[in-house]
Amino acid sequence: MEASIEKNSLNFLEEIIENDLKTGVHKSIITRFPPEPNGYLHIGHAKSICLNFSLAKKYGGTTNLRFDDTNPTKEDVEYVDSIKEDIKWLGFTWKEEHYASDYFEQLYIWAENLIEKGLAYVDDQSLEEIRKNRGTVQTPGKDSPYRNRTPEENLLLFRQMREGVFEDGSKILRAKIDMAHTNMHMRDPIMYRILHTEHHRTGNKWCIYPMYDYAHGQSDSLERITHSICTLEFDIHRPLYDWFIEKLEIFPSHQYEFARLNLSYTVMSKRKLLQLVQEGFVSGWDDPRMPTICGFRRRGYTSESIRNFCESIGVAKRDNFIDVGRLEFSLREDLNKRANRVMAVLDPIKLVIDNYDETLCETMEAINNPEDESKGTRSLTFSNTLYIERDDFMEDAPKKYFRLALNQEVRLRYAYFVKCVSFEKDSNGNITVVHCTYDPQSRGGNSPDGRKVKGTIHWVDAKNCLNAEVRLFDRLFSNEMPEKVEEGKTFLDNLNKESLKIINNAKVETSLKDVKPLDKFQFERLGYFSVDYDSTCEKLVFNRACTLKDSWQNK
Ligand code: ATP
Ligand code: MG
């Protein structure tokens, strides 16, 4: 795990940018976030978004959003829309919105330039032959028999490729660099392939599509991106990025790499996330167990907590692994400040106060947020019949059990001291009712005569409460590194079978009657909860965003 970065020390990208601004290489900076619209954004993308947008903001620059839509077979407008929504929700505003597909014509013209300069050629080899003739890291590749076609011939063939004369896979355009280069990416990389496939933006206008390596740097250059920041696995592509820019003599964008975010207990490959969705292991891209931005949002994460997390882990130059607990910590810290406290009982049993007038209904004042006085107080009704958590009562309590047990006294939060005098069981031996007496002198939960109680428990008024469904989530994978599997197994074998538990008969206080999706609360002693999209006035539905670290007793 990374040591947390000191606030005023610069990360390596900030150092580069400060230097570029100081030496006058750039007067101002432009960054970009370049998602491929083939899936929903995940927490790794959030890291990249925070980095690109924050760097630009810090140095008075701007950030573009560019959809890297060069592969029509996997891309869709559904993804474009979700990506925009998620970036906005994270709290960032892009200056310009672009699509690599908007540059197809310019990219094509530049490809012809390279052909004319003798720097690109049409190859008729099959993909298999190309792969075979590329050689290995140890052995040089073999020149294609088509490598020495004249620029005139190449131009003619490339134009015919564009016109749709040839079938998919029958020809490609390659850069003519060096088949013996020590960097495999420089061994005459593919620039264009034929794909008779409709594109979600350009329709059927094109049947040849540029490869990532050819499209990306040129798109950066067109937008005059000064610092093109991507993840480490692209460092080996950088010579090619520079080669195209140099040969085309266009604006020199530069690529810089940082370590991608890896989180424990989390899978981040879009292909695998898509598989989880398509094969029904989760309810959708926004299932609250998914590491997607929309999943976190539905779960109850705030954009601040995600941004703070991304900031706190710093920017690394070498691959690292971050404990998912740090993300949860960031959420807890944020919700502690902003979430109002309420009382909810997830596994209710009845508590009857035998010496409390059964016709009486009192109201008790409760503090909404001890971290924020401006949130004020609310009233809770109180009667002789309450619900408490089943595990706040024990028939055979061990010595250190400070909650309710026979002859033991506890504080009911904001109400009274009660002492258990008896209990009832059903024929299966389950406790059904706990009987108590209360001390009228302890109103508000205050000790009447200096008498102390060790435990404080929460409750709701059984005569005046709401039913709710509560969804308890746990980590989606039971293994720290879900993608590390033995022969014959897949990451699916590491799914946590108990990642979702649904509680149907929770009881919550009536102050929650008008909640809206994504409203967030601390259920006292239980955790932070967020209202789900499925919630209605008839049936409230809450998602547990995270547990509380400490219960009151530990404080
Ligand atoms: P795929 O999973 O399809 O290989 P990808 O995760 O790289 O793709 P893109 O849509 O191409 O997805 O990513 C957009 C940007 O987000 C890229 O600049 C990429 O480097 C960055 N990015 C993706 N995953 C992470 C990650 N785990 N940590 C940091 N940045 C990431
Ligand atoms: Mg990518």
Coordinates of C-alpha atoms and ligand atoms in Angstrom, one line a residue:
M1 CA 0.0 0.0 0.0
E2 CA 1.2 3.5 -0.7
A3 CA 2.1 5.7 2.1
S4 CA -0.2 8.7 2.2
I5 CA 1.2 11.6 0.3
E6 CA 1.9 14.7 2.1
K7 CA -0.4 17.5 1.2
N8 CA 2.2 20.0 -0.1
S9 CA 4.5 17.6 -1.8
L10 CA 4.1 17.4 -5.6
N11 CA 3.3 14.2 -7.4
F12 CA 5.5 13.4 -10.4
L13 CA 2.9 14.7 -12.8
E14 CA 2.7 18.0 -11.0
E15 CA 6.4 18.3 -11.1
I16 CA 6.4 17.7 -14.9
I17 CA 3.7 20.3 -15.4
E18 CA 5.2 22.9 -13.2
N19 CA 8.5 22.5 -15.1
D20 CA 6.8 22.7 -18.5
L21 CA 5.0 25.9 -17.4
K22 CA 8.2 27.4 -15.9
T23 CA 10.4 26.7 -18.9
G24 CA 7.7 27.9 -21.3
V25 CA 7.2 24.6 -23.1
H26 CA 3.5 25.3 -22.6
K27 CA 1.8 28.5 -21.7
S28 CA -1.2 26.6 -20.3
I29 CA -2.2 22.9 -20.1
I30 CA -4.9 20.8 -21.5
T31 CA -5.6 17.3 -20.4
R32 CA -8.3 14.8 -21.5
F33 CA -10.2 11.8 -20.2
P34 CA -10.5 9.3 -23.1
P35 CA -13.0 6.5 -22.2
E36 CA -14.0 3.9 -24.7
P37 CA -17.8 3.7 -24.7
N38 CA -17.9 -0.1 -24.3
G39 CA -18.9 -0.2 -20.7
Y40 CA -19.8 1.8 -17.6
L41 CA -17.1 3.7 -15.7
H42 CA -15.6 2.1 -12.7
I43 CA -13.6 3.3 -9.7
G44 CA -10.3 2.9 -11.7
H45 CA -11.7 5.4 -14.2
A46 CA -12.7 7.7 -11.3
K47 CA -9.0 7.7 -10.4
S48 CA -8.1 8.8 -13.9
I49 CA -10.9 11.4 -14.1
C50 CA -9.9 12.9 -10.8
L51 CA -6.3 13.0 -11.8
N52 CA -6.9 14.6 -15.2
F53 CA -9.5 17.2 -14.1
S54 CA -7.7 18.1 -10.9
L55 CA -4.3 18.6 -12.6
A56 CA -5.8 20.9 -15.2
K57 CA -7.8 22.8 -12.5
K58 CA -4.7 23.2 -10.3
Y59 CA -2.7 24.8 -13.1
G60 CA -5.5 26.9 -14.6
G61 CA -5.9 24.6 -17.6
T62 CA -8.9 22.7 -19.0
T63 CA -9.9 19.1 -19.6
N64 CA -11.6 17.6 -22.6
L65 CA -13.8 14.5 -22.7
R66 CA -13.1 12.4 -25.7
F67 CA -14.8 9.2 -26.5
D68 CA -12.3 6.8 -27.9
D69 CA -14.9 5.2 -30.2
T70 CA -12.7 3.4 -32.8
N71 CA -14.1 -0.1 -32.3
P72 CA -17.7 -0.1 -33.6
T73 CA -18.4 -3.7 -32.6
K74 CA -18.5 -3.2 -28.9
E75 CA -19.6 0.4 -28.5
D76 CA -22.9 1.9 -27.8
V77 CA -24.7 5.2 -27.0
E78 CA -26.0 3.8 -23.8
Y79 CA -22.4 3.8 -22.6
V80 CA -21.8 7.3 -23.9
D81 CA -24.7 8.7 -21.9
S82 CA -23.8 6.8 -18.7
I83 CA -20.2 8.0 -18.9
K84 CA -21.2 11.6 -19.1
E85 CA -23.7 11.3 -16.3
D86 CA -21.0 9.7 -14.1
I87 CA -18.4 12.3 -14.7
K88 CA -20.8 15.1 -13.9
W89 CA -21.9 13.3 -10.8
L90 CA -18.3 13.1 -9.7
G91 CA -18.3 16.8 -9.9
F92 CA -16.3 17.6 -13.0
T93 CA -17.0 19.7 -16.0
W94 CA -15.2 19.1 -19.3
K95 CA -14.4 22.0 -21.6
E96 CA -14.9 20.3 -24.9
E97 CA -16.7 17.0 -25.8
H98 CA -15.1 15.1 -28.6
Y99 CA -15.3 11.7 -30.3
A100 CA -12.4 10.1 -32.0
S101 CA -14.9 9.3 -34.8
D102 CA -15.2 13.0 -35.5
Y103 CA -11.6 12.8 -36.6
F104 CA -12.0 9.9 -38.9
E105 CA -11.7 12.1 -42.0
Q106 CA -8.6 13.9 -40.8
L107 CA -7.0 10.6 -39.6
Y108 CA -7.7 9.2 -43.1
I109 CA -6.0 12.2 -44.8
W110 CA -3.0 11.8 -42.5
A111 CA -2.8 8.1 -43.3
E112 CA -2.6 9.0 -47.0
N113 CA 0.2 11.5 -46.2
L114 CA 2.2 8.7 -44.5
I115 CA 1.6 6.5 -47.5
E116 CA 2.8 9.2 -49.8
K117 CA 5.9 9.6 -47.7
G118 CA 6.6 5.9 -48.0
L119 CA 5.8 5.4 -44.3
A120 CA 2.7 3.2 -44.6
Y121 CA 1.7 0.3 -46.8
V122 CA -1.2 -2.0 -47.5
D123 CA -0.6 -5.6 -46.4
D124 CA -2.5 -8.5 -47.8
Q125 CA -1.3 -11.0 -45.3
S126 CA -3.8 -12.6 -43.0
L127 CA -3.9 -11.6 -39.4
E128 CA -2.4 -15.0 -38.6
E129 CA 0.5 -14.5 -40.9
I130 CA 1.1 -11.0 -39.6
R131 CA 1.2 -12.4 -36.1
K132 CA 3.6 -15.1 -37.1
N133 CA 5.9 -12.8 -39.0
R134 CA 6.1 -10.3 -36.2
G135 CA 8.8 -12.5 -34.6
T136 CA 9.3 -12.6 -30.8
V137 CA 11.0 -10.4 -28.3
Q138 CA 14.1 -12.4 -28.9
T139 CA 13.9 -12.9 -32.6
P140 CA 13.3 -10.2 -35.3
G141 CA 10.2 -10.3 -37.4
K142 CA 10.0 -11.0 -41.2
D143 CA 9.2 -8.3 -43.7
S144 CA 5.8 -8.8 -45.4
P145 CA 6.0 -9.7 -49.1
Y146 CA 3.8 -6.6 -49.6
R147 CA 6.1 -4.2 -47.7
N148 CA 7.7 -2.7 -50.8
R149 CA 4.6 -1.7 -52.7
T150 CA 5.0 1.7 -54.2
P151 CA 3.2 4.7 -52.6
E152 CA 1.0 4.9 -55.8
E153 CA -0.1 1.3 -55.4
N154 CA -0.7 1.7 -51.7
L155 CA -2.7 4.8 -52.2
L156 CA -4.9 3.1 -54.7
L157 CA -5.4 0.1 -52.5
F158 CA -6.1 2.2 -49.4
R159 CA -8.7 4.2 -51.3
Q160 CA -10.3 1.0 -52.4
M161 CA -10.3 -0.2 -48.8
R162 CA -12.2 2.8 -47.9
E163 CA -14.6 2.4 -50.8
G164 CA -15.6 -1.1 -49.5
V165 CA -14.0 -3.1 -52.4
F166 CA -12.4 -5.6 -50.0
E167 CA -13.8 -8.0 -47.4
D168 CA -13.1 -7.8 -43.6
G169 CA -9.7 -9.1 -42.8
S170 CA -8.4 -9.2 -46.4
K171 CA -6.2 -6.2 -46.2
I172 CA -4.8 -3.8 -43.6
L173 CA -2.8 -0.6 -43.5
R174 CA 0.5 -0.8 -41.6
A175 CA 3.0 1.8 -40.6
K176 CA 6.4 1.1 -42.2
I177 CA 8.8 1.3 -39.3
D178 CA 11.1 -1.6 -38.6
M179 CA 10.4 -5.3 -38.4
A180 CA 13.4 -5.9 -36.3
H181 CA 12.7 -3.2 -33.7
T182 CA 13.3 -4.2 -30.1
N183 CA 9.9 -2.8 -29.3
M184 CA 7.3 -5.2 -30.8
H185 CA 4.9 -2.3 -31.1
M186 CA 7.2 -0.7 -33.6
R187 CA 7.3 -3.7 -35.9
D188 CA 5.1 -2.2 -38.6
P189 CA 2.0 -1.7 -36.4
I190 CA -1.5 -1.9 -37.9
M191 CA -3.1 1.5 -38.5
Y192 CA -6.4 0.5 -40.2
R193 CA -8.5 -2.6 -40.5
I194 CA -11.5 -3.3 -42.6
L195 CA -14.7 -3.7 -40.7
H196 CA -18.0 -3.6 -42.5
T197 CA -19.8 -2.7 -39.3
E198 CA -22.2 0.1 -38.5
H199 CA -20.8 2.7 -36.1
H200 CA -23.0 4.2 -33.4
R201 CA -22.1 7.7 -34.6
T202 CA -20.8 7.5 -38.2
G203 CA -23.4 4.9 -39.3
N204 CA -22.2 3.2 -42.4
K205 CA -20.0 6.0 -43.6
W206 CA -16.9 4.0 -42.9
C207 CA -15.8 0.4 -43.4
I208 CA -12.2 1.0 -42.4
Y209 CA -11.5 1.9 -38.8
P210 CA -8.3 3.2 -37.2
M211 CA -6.5 1.3 -34.5
Y212 CA -6.2 2.8 -31.0
D213 CA -2.5 3.5 -31.5
Y214 CA -3.0 5.5 -34.6
A215 CA -6.1 7.3 -33.5
H216 CA -5.2 8.2 -29.9
G217 CA -2.1 10.4 -30.3
Q218 CA -3.5 12.2 -33.4
S219 CA -6.7 13.0 -31.5
D220 CA -4.6 14.3 -28.6
S221 CA -2.7 16.4 -31.1
L222 CA -5.8 17.8 -32.8
E223 CA -7.1 19.0 -29.5
R224 CA -3.7 20.3 -28.5
I225 CA -3.6 18.2 -25.4
T226 CA -0.4 19.0 -23.6
H227 CA -0.3 16.2 -21.1
S228 CA -1.8 12.9 -22.3
I229 CA -2.0 10.9 -19.1
C230 CA -2.7 7.2 -19.3
T231 CA -2.0 4.0 -17.4
L232 CA 1.4 2.2 -17.2
E233 CA 0.7 -0.5 -19.7
F234 CA 0.8 2.1 -22.4
D235 CA 4.4 3.1 -21.8
I236 CA 5.5 0.6 -24.4
H237 CA 3.2 2.3 -26.9
R238 CA 4.8 5.7 -26.3
P239 CA 7.6 5.4 -29.0
L240 CA 4.8 4.8 -31.5
Y241 CA 2.8 7.7 -30.2
D242 CA 5.8 9.9 -30.7
W243 CA 6.6 8.4 -34.1
F244 CA 3.3 9.3 -35.7
I245 CA 3.3 12.8 -34.3
E246 CA 6.9 13.3 -35.5
K247 CA 6.3 11.9 -39.0
L248 CA 3.1 13.9 -39.4
E249 CA 4.7 17.0 -38.1
I250 CA 1.7 17.9 -36.0
F251 CA 1.2 19.4 -32.5
P252 CA 3.5 17.5 -30.1
S253 CA 1.2 16.1 -27.4
H254 CA 3.1 14.1 -24.9
Q255 CA 2.1 10.9 -23.2
Y256 CA 2.8 10.3 -19.5
E257 CA 2.0 7.1 -17.6
F258 CA 0.9 6.4 -14.0
A259 CA 0.0 3.2 -12.2
R260 CA -3.6 2.1 -12.6
L261 CA -5.7 1.7 -9.6
N262 CA -6.1 -1.9 -8.3
L263 CA -8.4 -2.5 -5.4
S264 CA -8.6 -5.6 -3.2
Y265 CA -11.7 -7.7 -3.5
T266 CA -12.5 -6.0 -6.7
V267 CA -12.6 -6.8 -10.4
M268 CA -12.1 -3.9 -12.7
S269 CA -11.9 -5.3 -16.2
K270 CA -14.8 -4.1 -18.2
R271 CA -15.0 -7.4 -20.0
K272 CA -15.5 -9.2 -16.6
L273 CA -17.9 -6.6 -15.3
L274 CA -20.0 -7.0 -18.5
Q275 CA -19.9 -10.8 -17.9
L276 CA -21.2 -10.3 -14.3
V277 CA -24.1 -8.2 -15.7
Q278 CA -24.9 -10.4 -18.8
E279 CA -24.8 -13.7 -16.8
G280 CA -27.0 -12.3 -14.0
F281 CA -24.5 -12.5 -11.2
V282 CA -25.6 -8.9 -10.3
S283 CA -28.8 -7.0 -11.1
G284 CA -27.1 -4.6 -13.6
W285 CA -24.3 -2.2 -14.0
D286 CA -25.6 -0.2 -11.1
D287 CA -26.0 -3.1 -8.7
P288 CA -24.7 -1.7 -5.4
R289 CA -22.0 -4.4 -5.2
M290 CA -20.5 -3.4 -8.5
P291 CA -17.3 -1.2 -8.5
T292 CA -18.9 1.0 -11.1
I293 CA -19.5 4.7 -10.4
C294 CA -23.2 4.1 -10.8
G295 CA -23.0 1.1 -8.5
F296 CA -21.3 3.1 -5.8
R297 CA -23.8 5.9 -6.2
R298 CA -26.7 3.6 -5.8
R299 CA -25.0 2.0 -2.8
G300 CA -24.9 5.3 -1.1
Y301 CA -21.4 6.6 -1.9
T302 CA -21.0 10.4 -2.2
S303 CA -18.9 11.9 -4.9
E304 CA -16.9 13.6 -2.3
S305 CA -15.9 10.3 -0.7
I306 CA -14.8 8.9 -4.0
R307 CA -12.8 12.1 -4.8
N308 CA -11.2 12.1 -1.4
F309 CA -10.3 8.5 -1.8
C310 CA -8.7 9.1 -5.2
E311 CA -6.7 12.1 -3.8
S312 CA -5.6 10.2 -0.7
I313 CA -4.1 7.3 -2.5
G314 CA -1.8 9.6 -4.5
V315 CA -0.3 9.0 -7.9
A316 CA 2.1 6.1 -8.3
K317 CA 4.6 5.2 -11.0
R318 CA 4.6 1.6 -10.2
D319 CA 1.7 -0.9 -10.0
N320 CA 0.2 -1.2 -6.6
F321 CA -2.7 -2.6 -4.8
I322 CA -5.0 -0.6 -2.6
D323 CA -7.1 -2.0 0.2
V324 CA -10.8 -1.5 -0.5
G325 CA -11.1 -0.7 3.2
R326 CA -9.6 2.7 2.4
L327 CA -12.5 3.5 0.1
E328 CA -15.0 2.4 2.8
F329 CA -13.1 4.6 5.3
S330 CA -13.4 7.6 3.0
L331 CA -17.2 7.0 2.8
R332 CA -17.6 6.6 6.5
E333 CA -15.6 9.8 7.1
D334 CA -17.8 11.8 4.7
L335 CA -21.1 10.3 5.8
N336 CA -20.2 10.8 9.5
K337 CA -20.3 14.6 8.7
R338 CA -23.3 14.7 6.5
A339 CA -25.7 11.9 7.3
N340 CA -28.5 12.5 9.8
R341 CA -28.9 9.8 12.5
V342 CA -32.1 7.9 12.8
M343 CA -33.2 4.7 14.5
A344 CA -34.0 1.5 12.7
V345 CA -34.4 -2.0 13.9
L346 CA -33.3 -4.7 11.4
D347 CA -34.2 -7.8 13.2
P348 CA -37.0 -6.8 15.6
I349 CA -38.3 -8.3 18.8
K350 CA -40.9 -6.6 21.0
L351 CA -40.0 -4.9 24.2
V352 CA -43.0 -4.2 26.5
I353 CA -42.6 -1.9 29.4
D354 CA -44.8 -3.4 32.1
N355 CA -45.0 -0.3 34.3
Y356 CA -45.5 2.3 31.6
D357 CA -49.1 3.5 31.0
E358 CA -50.3 1.6 27.9
T359 CA -52.4 4.6 26.8
L360 CA -49.5 7.0 27.1
C361 CA -47.5 8.4 24.1
E362 CA -44.6 10.6 24.9
T363 CA -42.3 12.4 22.5
M364 CA -38.5 12.4 23.0
E365 CA -36.0 14.8 21.5
A366 CA -33.3 13.2 19.4
I367 CA -30.2 14.9 17.9
N368 CA -30.0 14.7 14.1
N369 CA -26.3 14.9 13.7
P370 CA -23.9 15.3 16.6
E371 CA -21.2 16.4 14.1
D372 CA -23.4 19.2 12.8
E373 CA -25.5 21.2 15.2
S374 CA -27.3 23.1 12.4
K375 CA -29.1 19.8 11.6
G376 CA -31.2 20.3 14.7
T377 CA -33.3 17.8 16.5
R378 CA -36.5 15.8 15.8
S379 CA -39.2 14.2 18.0
L380 CA -39.6 10.5 18.4
T381 CA -42.7 8.9 19.8
F382 CA -42.4 6.5 22.7
S383 CA -44.9 4.1 24.1
N384 CA -45.1 0.9 26.2
T385 CA -44.4 -1.3 23.2
L386 CA -41.1 -0.9 21.3
Y387 CA -39.0 -2.9 18.9
I388 CA -35.4 -3.6 19.7
E389 CA -32.8 -5.7 17.9
R390 CA -33.0 -9.4 18.6
D391 CA -29.3 -9.6 19.4
D392 CA -29.6 -6.8 22.0
F393 CA -31.2 -9.3 24.3
M394 CA -29.6 -12.5 25.6
E395 CA -31.2 -15.2 27.6
D396 CA -27.9 -16.6 28.9
A397 CA -25.7 -13.5 28.8
P398 CA -22.0 -13.8 29.4
K399 CA -20.4 -11.5 32.0
K400 CA -19.2 -8.9 29.5
Y401 CA -22.6 -8.6 27.8
F402 CA -23.8 -5.0 28.5
R403 CA -27.0 -5.0 26.6
L404 CA -30.4 -6.4 27.8
A405 CA -30.5 -9.6 29.9
L406 CA -32.6 -10.7 32.8
N407 CA -32.2 -8.2 35.7
Q408 CA -29.9 -6.1 33.7
E409 CA -30.5 -2.4 33.1
V410 CA -29.7 -0.5 29.8
R411 CA -30.4 2.9 28.4
L412 CA -32.9 3.2 25.6
R413 CA -31.3 5.9 23.4
Y414 CA -32.9 9.3 24.1
A415 CA -35.6 7.7 26.3
Y416 CA -35.4 5.9 29.6
F417 CA -33.4 3.3 31.6
V418 CA -35.2 0.0 31.4
K419 CA -34.5 -3.2 33.2
C420 CA -35.5 -6.6 32.0
V421 CA -37.9 -8.5 34.3
S422 CA -39.0 -11.4 32.2
F423 CA -39.4 -12.7 28.6
E424 CA -41.7 -14.9 26.5
K425 CA -40.8 -17.6 24.0
D426 CA -42.7 -19.4 21.3
S427 CA -43.0 -23.1 21.0
N428 CA -39.7 -23.2 19.0
G429 CA -37.8 -21.6 21.8
N430 CA -37.4 -18.2 20.1
I431 CA -37.7 -15.1 22.2
T432 CA -40.9 -13.2 21.2
V433 CA -41.3 -10.5 23.8
V434 CA -38.9 -9.0 26.4
H435 CA -40.6 -7.4 29.4
C436 CA -39.0 -4.5 31.2
T437 CA -39.7 -1.9 33.8
Y438 CA -38.6 1.7 33.3
D439 CA -37.3 4.3 35.6
P440 CA -39.5 7.5 35.2
Q441 CA -36.6 9.5 36.7
S442 CA -34.3 8.7 33.7
R443 CA -36.3 10.5 31.0
G444 CA -34.1 11.5 28.1
G445 CA -31.7 8.7 28.9
N446 CA -30.2 10.6 31.8
S447 CA -29.0 8.9 34.8
P448 CA -31.3 9.7 37.7
D449 CA -29.1 9.2 40.7
G450 CA -25.6 8.8 39.3
R451 CA -26.5 5.3 38.6
K452 CA -24.5 4.1 35.5
V453 CA -25.5 1.7 32.8
K454 CA -23.0 0.2 30.5
G455 CA -25.1 -0.4 27.5
T456 CA -27.2 1.9 25.3
I457 CA -29.5 0.3 22.7
H458 CA -31.7 1.7 20.0
W459 CA -35.4 1.1 19.5
V460 CA -38.4 2.2 17.5
D461 CA -41.9 2.8 18.8
A462 CA -43.9 -0.3 17.7
K463 CA -47.1 1.7 17.8
N464 CA -45.8 4.3 15.4
C465 CA -43.2 3.1 12.9
L466 CA -42.7 2.2 9.3
N467 CA -41.8 -1.1 7.6
A468 CA -38.8 -1.2 5.4
E469 CA -36.8 -3.5 3.2
V470 CA -33.1 -3.3 3.9
R471 CA -30.4 -4.7 1.6
L472 CA -27.2 -5.6 3.3
F473 CA -24.3 -5.8 1.0
D474 CA -21.0 -7.4 1.5
R475 CA -18.0 -7.6 -0.8
L476 CA -18.8 -9.1 -4.2
F477 CA -15.7 -11.4 -4.0
S478 CA -14.5 -13.4 -1.1
N479 CA -10.9 -13.3 -2.3
E480 CA -8.6 -10.4 -2.0
M481 CA -7.4 -10.9 -5.6
P482 CA -10.4 -12.3 -7.3
E483 CA -8.6 -12.5 -10.7
K484 CA -5.8 -14.7 -9.4
V485 CA -7.1 -18.2 -9.8
E486 CA -5.8 -21.7 -10.1
E487 CA -5.9 -23.7 -13.3
G488 CA -9.4 -24.5 -14.4
K489 CA -11.0 -21.9 -12.2
T490 CA -12.2 -18.4 -13.1
F491 CA -12.8 -15.2 -11.2
L492 CA -16.5 -16.3 -10.9
D493 CA -15.4 -19.0 -8.5
N494 CA -14.3 -16.3 -6.2
L495 CA -17.7 -14.7 -6.0
N496 CA -18.9 -14.2 -2.4
K497 CA -22.1 -16.2 -2.1
E498 CA -23.2 -14.0 0.8
S499 CA -22.7 -10.7 -0.8
L500 CA -26.4 -9.7 -0.6
K501 CA -28.8 -10.3 2.3
I502 CA -32.3 -8.9 2.1
I503 CA -34.2 -8.0 5.2
N504 CA -38.0 -7.7 4.6
N505 CA -39.4 -6.7 8.0
A506 CA -37.1 -3.9 9.3
K507 CA -38.8 -1.2 11.4
V508 CA -37.8 2.4 11.0
E509 CA -38.8 5.6 12.7
T510 CA -41.6 7.6 11.1
S511 CA -39.3 10.6 10.3
L512 CA -38.3 8.6 7.2
K513 CA -41.7 8.6 5.6
D514 CA -40.8 11.1 2.9
V515 CA -37.4 10.0 1.9
K516 CA -36.2 10.1 -1.7
P517 CA -33.7 7.8 -3.5
L518 CA -30.1 8.4 -2.6
D519 CA -31.0 10.2 0.7
K520 CA -28.5 9.0 3.2
F521 CA -28.7 8.2 6.9
Q522 CA -26.8 6.7 9.7
F523 CA -29.0 4.0 11.3
E524 CA -27.7 4.3 14.8
R525 CA -25.3 1.5 15.8
L526 CA -25.9 -0.2 12.4
G527 CA -24.2 1.7 9.7
Y528 CA -24.8 4.1 6.9
F529 CA -27.8 3.5 4.7
S530 CA -29.0 5.1 1.4
V531 CA -32.5 5.0 0.0
D532 CA -32.7 2.8 -3.1
Y533 CA -34.3 3.6 -6.4
D534 CA -36.8 0.9 -5.8
S535 CA -38.1 2.7 -2.7
T536 CA -41.7 4.0 -2.7
C537 CA -44.0 5.5 -0.1
E538 CA -45.7 2.1 0.3
K539 CA -42.4 0.3 0.6
L540 CA -39.2 1.9 1.8
V541 CA -36.0 0.3 0.6
F542 CA -32.6 1.1 2.0
N543 CA -29.2 0.0 0.9
R544 CA -26.4 -0.4 3.5
A545 CA -23.6 1.7 2.1
C546 CA -21.1 0.7 4.8
T547 CA -21.0 -0.5 8.4
L548 CA -20.0 1.7 11.3
K549 CA -16.6 1.1 12.6
D550 CA -17.4 1.5 16.2
S551 CA -20.6 0.8 18.2
W552 CA -21.4 3.2 21.0
Q553 CA -20.0 0.8 23.6
N554 CA -16.5 1.0 22.2
K555 CA -16.4 4.8 22.3
Ligands
ATP1 P1 -10.6 -2.0 -21.0 O1 -11.0 -2.5 -19.7 O2 -11.6 -2.1 -22.0 O3 -9.2 -2.5 -21.5 P2 -9.9 0.6 -20.0 O4 -10.2 0.1 -18.6 O5 -8.5 1.0 -20.3 O6 -10.3 -0.5 -21.0 P3 -10.9 3.0 -21.1 O7 -12.3 3.3 -21.4 O8 -10.0 2.8 -22.3 O9 -11.0 1.6 -20.3 O10 -10.3 3.9 -20.1 C1 -10.4 5.3 -20.1 C2 -9.2 5.9 -19.3 O11 -9.3 5.4 -17.9 C3 -7.9 5.5 -19.8 O12 -7.1 6.6 -19.9 C4 -7.4 4.5 -18.9 O13 -6.0 4.5 -18.8 C5 -8.0 4.9 -17.5 N1 -8.2 3.8 -16.7 C6 -8.8 2.6 -16.9 N2 -8.8 1.8 -15.9 C7 -8.1 2.4 -14.9 C8 -7.6 2.1 -13.6 N3 -7.9 0.9 -13.0 N4 -6.9 3.0 -12.9 C9 -6.6 4.2 -13.4 N5 -7.0 4.6 -14.7 C10 -7.7 3.7 -15.4
MG2 MG -8.5 1.4 -22.8

